[in-house]
Amino acid sequence: MPKNTLKICIGTPCHLMGASELLELIAELDQNLRDKIELKTSHCIDDCCEQAPVAEFNGRIYQDLNPEKLYKIIRNNIR
């Protein structure tokens, strides 16, 4: 089964704007969904600090995230 790659920025701006909440969301996902995601962290994603928190899912960058937005992105784009 192909893995989906999720990279969450944990740099200072993203951390201050809620990146830890995004990581908590991933930890709380259903196990079947989590098994399809390869989780990585980064200290910067494409210099998007002004739009923190930022994540990259399967090569596409998403900005101004919160757990609800990230969940929708995952559900709508998971392979």
XYZ file of N, CA and C in Angstrom:
237
model
N 0.853 -1.177 0.000
C 0.000 0.000 0.000
C 0.898 1.239 0.000
N 0.686 2.165 -0.941
C 1.534 3.366 -0.976
C 1.298 4.242 0.245
N 2.360 4.800 0.707
C 2.271 5.705 1.849
C 2.048 7.123 1.357
N 1.310 7.855 2.119
C 1.144 9.283 1.907
C 2.146 9.960 2.816
N 2.752 11.026 2.340
C 3.748 11.724 3.141
C 3.163 13.021 3.675
N 3.226 13.169 4.987
C 2.787 14.387 5.660
C 3.978 14.959 6.405
N 4.343 16.171 6.052
C 5.434 16.865 6.723
C 4.838 18.078 7.436
N 5.029 18.143 8.741
C 4.511 19.254 9.538
C 5.690 20.099 10.003
N 5.598 21.385 9.775
C 6.642 22.301 10.217
C 6.534 22.486 11.731
N 7.679 22.369 12.401
C 7.723 22.593 13.849
C 8.687 23.729 14.190
N 9.019 24.546 13.188
C 9.865 25.714 13.433
C 9.160 26.683 14.375
N 9.879 27.679 14.847
C 9.340 28.596 15.859
C 8.009 29.224 15.474
N 7.859 29.839 14.300
C 6.557 30.441 13.973
C 5.424 29.412 13.949
N 5.677 28.256 13.366
C 4.632 27.226 13.303
C 4.330 26.675 14.690
N 5.372 26.502 15.489
C 5.167 26.020 16.858
C 4.290 27.001 17.636
N 4.605 28.275 17.527
C 3.841 29.293 18.256
C 2.399 29.405 17.768
N 2.155 29.040 16.516
C 0.814 29.169 15.942
C 0.018 27.866 15.959
N 0.547 26.812 16.601
C -0.279 25.628 16.792
C 0.158 24.340 16.125
N 1.406 24.223 15.721
C 1.855 22.977 15.081
C 1.671 21.767 15.993
N 1.788 21.956 17.291
C 1.622 20.823 18.214
C 0.202 20.269 18.144
N -0.780 21.116 17.882
C -2.161 20.650 17.729
C -2.299 19.774 16.482
N -1.537 20.093 15.441
C -1.575 19.279 14.231
C -0.974 17.905 14.502
N 0.113 17.871 15.265
C 0.726 16.594 15.618
C -0.199 15.763 16.501
N -0.916 16.418 17.401
C -1.880 15.715 18.252
C -2.991 15.090 17.412
N -3.436 15.812 16.389
C -4.468 15.271 15.499
C -4.002 13.962 14.882
N -2.772 13.929 14.397
C -2.257 12.720 13.754
C -2.218 11.568 14.754
N -1.815 11.853 15.975
C -1.756 10.813 17.004
C -3.137 10.260 17.323
N -4.175 11.062 17.146
C -5.537 10.654 17.473
C -6.297 10.039 16.303
N -5.701 10.011 15.120
C -6.374 9.440 13.957
C -6.610 7.950 14.140
N -7.617 7.441 13.460
C -7.877 6.014 13.402
C -6.608 5.305 12.919
N -6.310 4.155 13.504
C -5.081 3.425 13.176
C -4.976 3.110 11.688
N -6.077 2.738 11.047
C -6.045 2.437 9.609
C -5.619 3.642 8.798
N -6.059 4.816 9.197
C -5.681 6.040 8.501
C -4.225 6.382 8.789
N -3.814 6.260 10.041
C -2.425 6.562 10.415
C -1.447 5.654 9.684
N -1.836 4.405 9.464
C -0.947 3.467 8.781
C -0.667 3.872 7.337
N -1.493 4.695 6.768
C -1.321 5.138 5.386
C -0.488 6.410 5.286
N -0.066 6.961 6.428
C 0.637 8.244 6.443
C 2.036 8.075 7.010
N 3.010 8.552 6.261
C 4.375 8.651 6.765
C 4.540 10.070 7.294
N 4.696 10.205 8.598
C 4.784 11.520 9.239
C 6.235 11.934 9.375
N 6.502 13.164 8.953
C 7.821 13.768 9.096
C 7.637 15.157 9.694
N 8.679 15.665 10.310
C 8.659 17.046 10.778
C 9.802 17.801 10.124
N 9.655 19.106 10.101
C 10.646 19.968 9.469
C 10.696 21.279 10.244
N 11.817 21.958 10.147
C 11.915 23.267 10.798
C 11.556 24.402 9.853
N 11.284 24.074 8.612
C 10.832 25.094 7.658
C 10.289 24.383 6.420
N 9.188 24.893 5.912
C 8.633 24.372 4.666
C 8.429 25.562 3.730
N 9.289 25.664 2.750
C 9.143 26.639 1.665
C 9.053 28.095 2.148
N 9.711 28.428 3.255
C 9.735 29.811 3.778
C 8.338 30.416 3.923
N 7.401 29.634 4.416
C 6.012 30.090 4.573
C 5.713 30.530 6.010
N 6.702 31.035 6.717
C 6.553 31.344 8.141
C 5.409 32.315 8.434
N 5.129 33.219 7.531
C 4.064 34.202 7.761
C 2.674 33.574 7.686
N 2.590 32.358 7.146
C 1.300 31.669 7.034
C 1.247 30.446 7.946
N 1.931 30.516 9.072
C 2.024 29.385 10.000
C 0.676 29.093 10.667
N 0.462 27.833 11.052
C 1.297 26.657 10.824
C 1.146 26.103 9.408
N 2.205 25.446 8.978
C 2.311 24.973 7.604
C 2.569 23.466 7.606
N 1.999 22.787 6.608
C 2.269 21.365 6.403
C 2.326 21.081 4.913
N 2.969 19.994 4.572
C 3.037 19.534 3.188
C 2.477 18.115 3.153
N 1.475 17.895 2.322
C 0.859 16.576 2.192
C 0.973 16.128 0.748
N 1.706 15.040 0.543
C 1.929 14.490 -0.797
C 2.418 15.549 -1.776
N 3.357 16.383 -1.310
C 3.995 17.360 -2.176
C 3.289 18.700 -2.299
N 2.116 18.835 -1.750
C 1.379 20.101 -1.820
C 1.445 20.804 -0.464
N 1.718 22.096 -0.480
C 1.886 22.881 0.738
C 0.562 23.527 1.129
N 0.254 23.415 2.413
C -0.965 24.003 2.973
C -0.569 24.954 4.106
N -1.209 26.110 4.141
C -0.846 27.150 5.101
C -2.033 27.512 5.987
N -1.732 28.247 7.064
C -2.764 28.717 8.007
C -3.632 27.554 8.487
N -2.992 26.479 8.890
C -3.726 25.266 9.250
C -4.202 25.263 10.699
N -5.229 24.477 10.902
C -5.680 24.096 12.236
C -6.043 22.618 12.123
N -6.302 21.937 13.235
C -6.587 20.502 13.135
C -7.756 20.155 12.214
N -8.803 20.948 12.226
C -9.956 20.666 11.372
C -9.592 20.745 9.895
N -8.841 21.773 9.523
C -8.425 21.918 8.124
C -7.522 20.761 7.704
N -6.573 20.402 8.573
C -5.657 19.316 8.233
C -6.406 17.999 8.094
N -7.359 17.755 8.957
C -8.138 16.515 8.867
C -8.865 16.438 7.522
N -9.473 17.523 7.096
C -10.172 17.538 5.805
C -9.202 17.296 4.655
N -8.022 17.896 4.734
C -7.010 17.705 3.692
C -6.628 16.234 3.607
N -6.392 15.620 4.749
C -6.014 14.205 4.774
C -7.143 13.342 4.216
N -8.346 13.526 4.713
C -9.481 12.699 4.277
C -9.746 12.860 2.770
N -9.585 14.063 2.247
C -9.895 14.305 0.843
C -8.777 13.915 -0.111
N -7.564 13.722 0.398
C -6.420 13.499 -0.503
C -5.633 12.233 -0.226
N -6.057 11.423 0.719
C -5.297 10.224 1.044
C -5.421 9.191 -0.065
N -4.323 8.506 -0.318
C -4.298 7.463 -1.367
C -4.356 6.103 -0.730
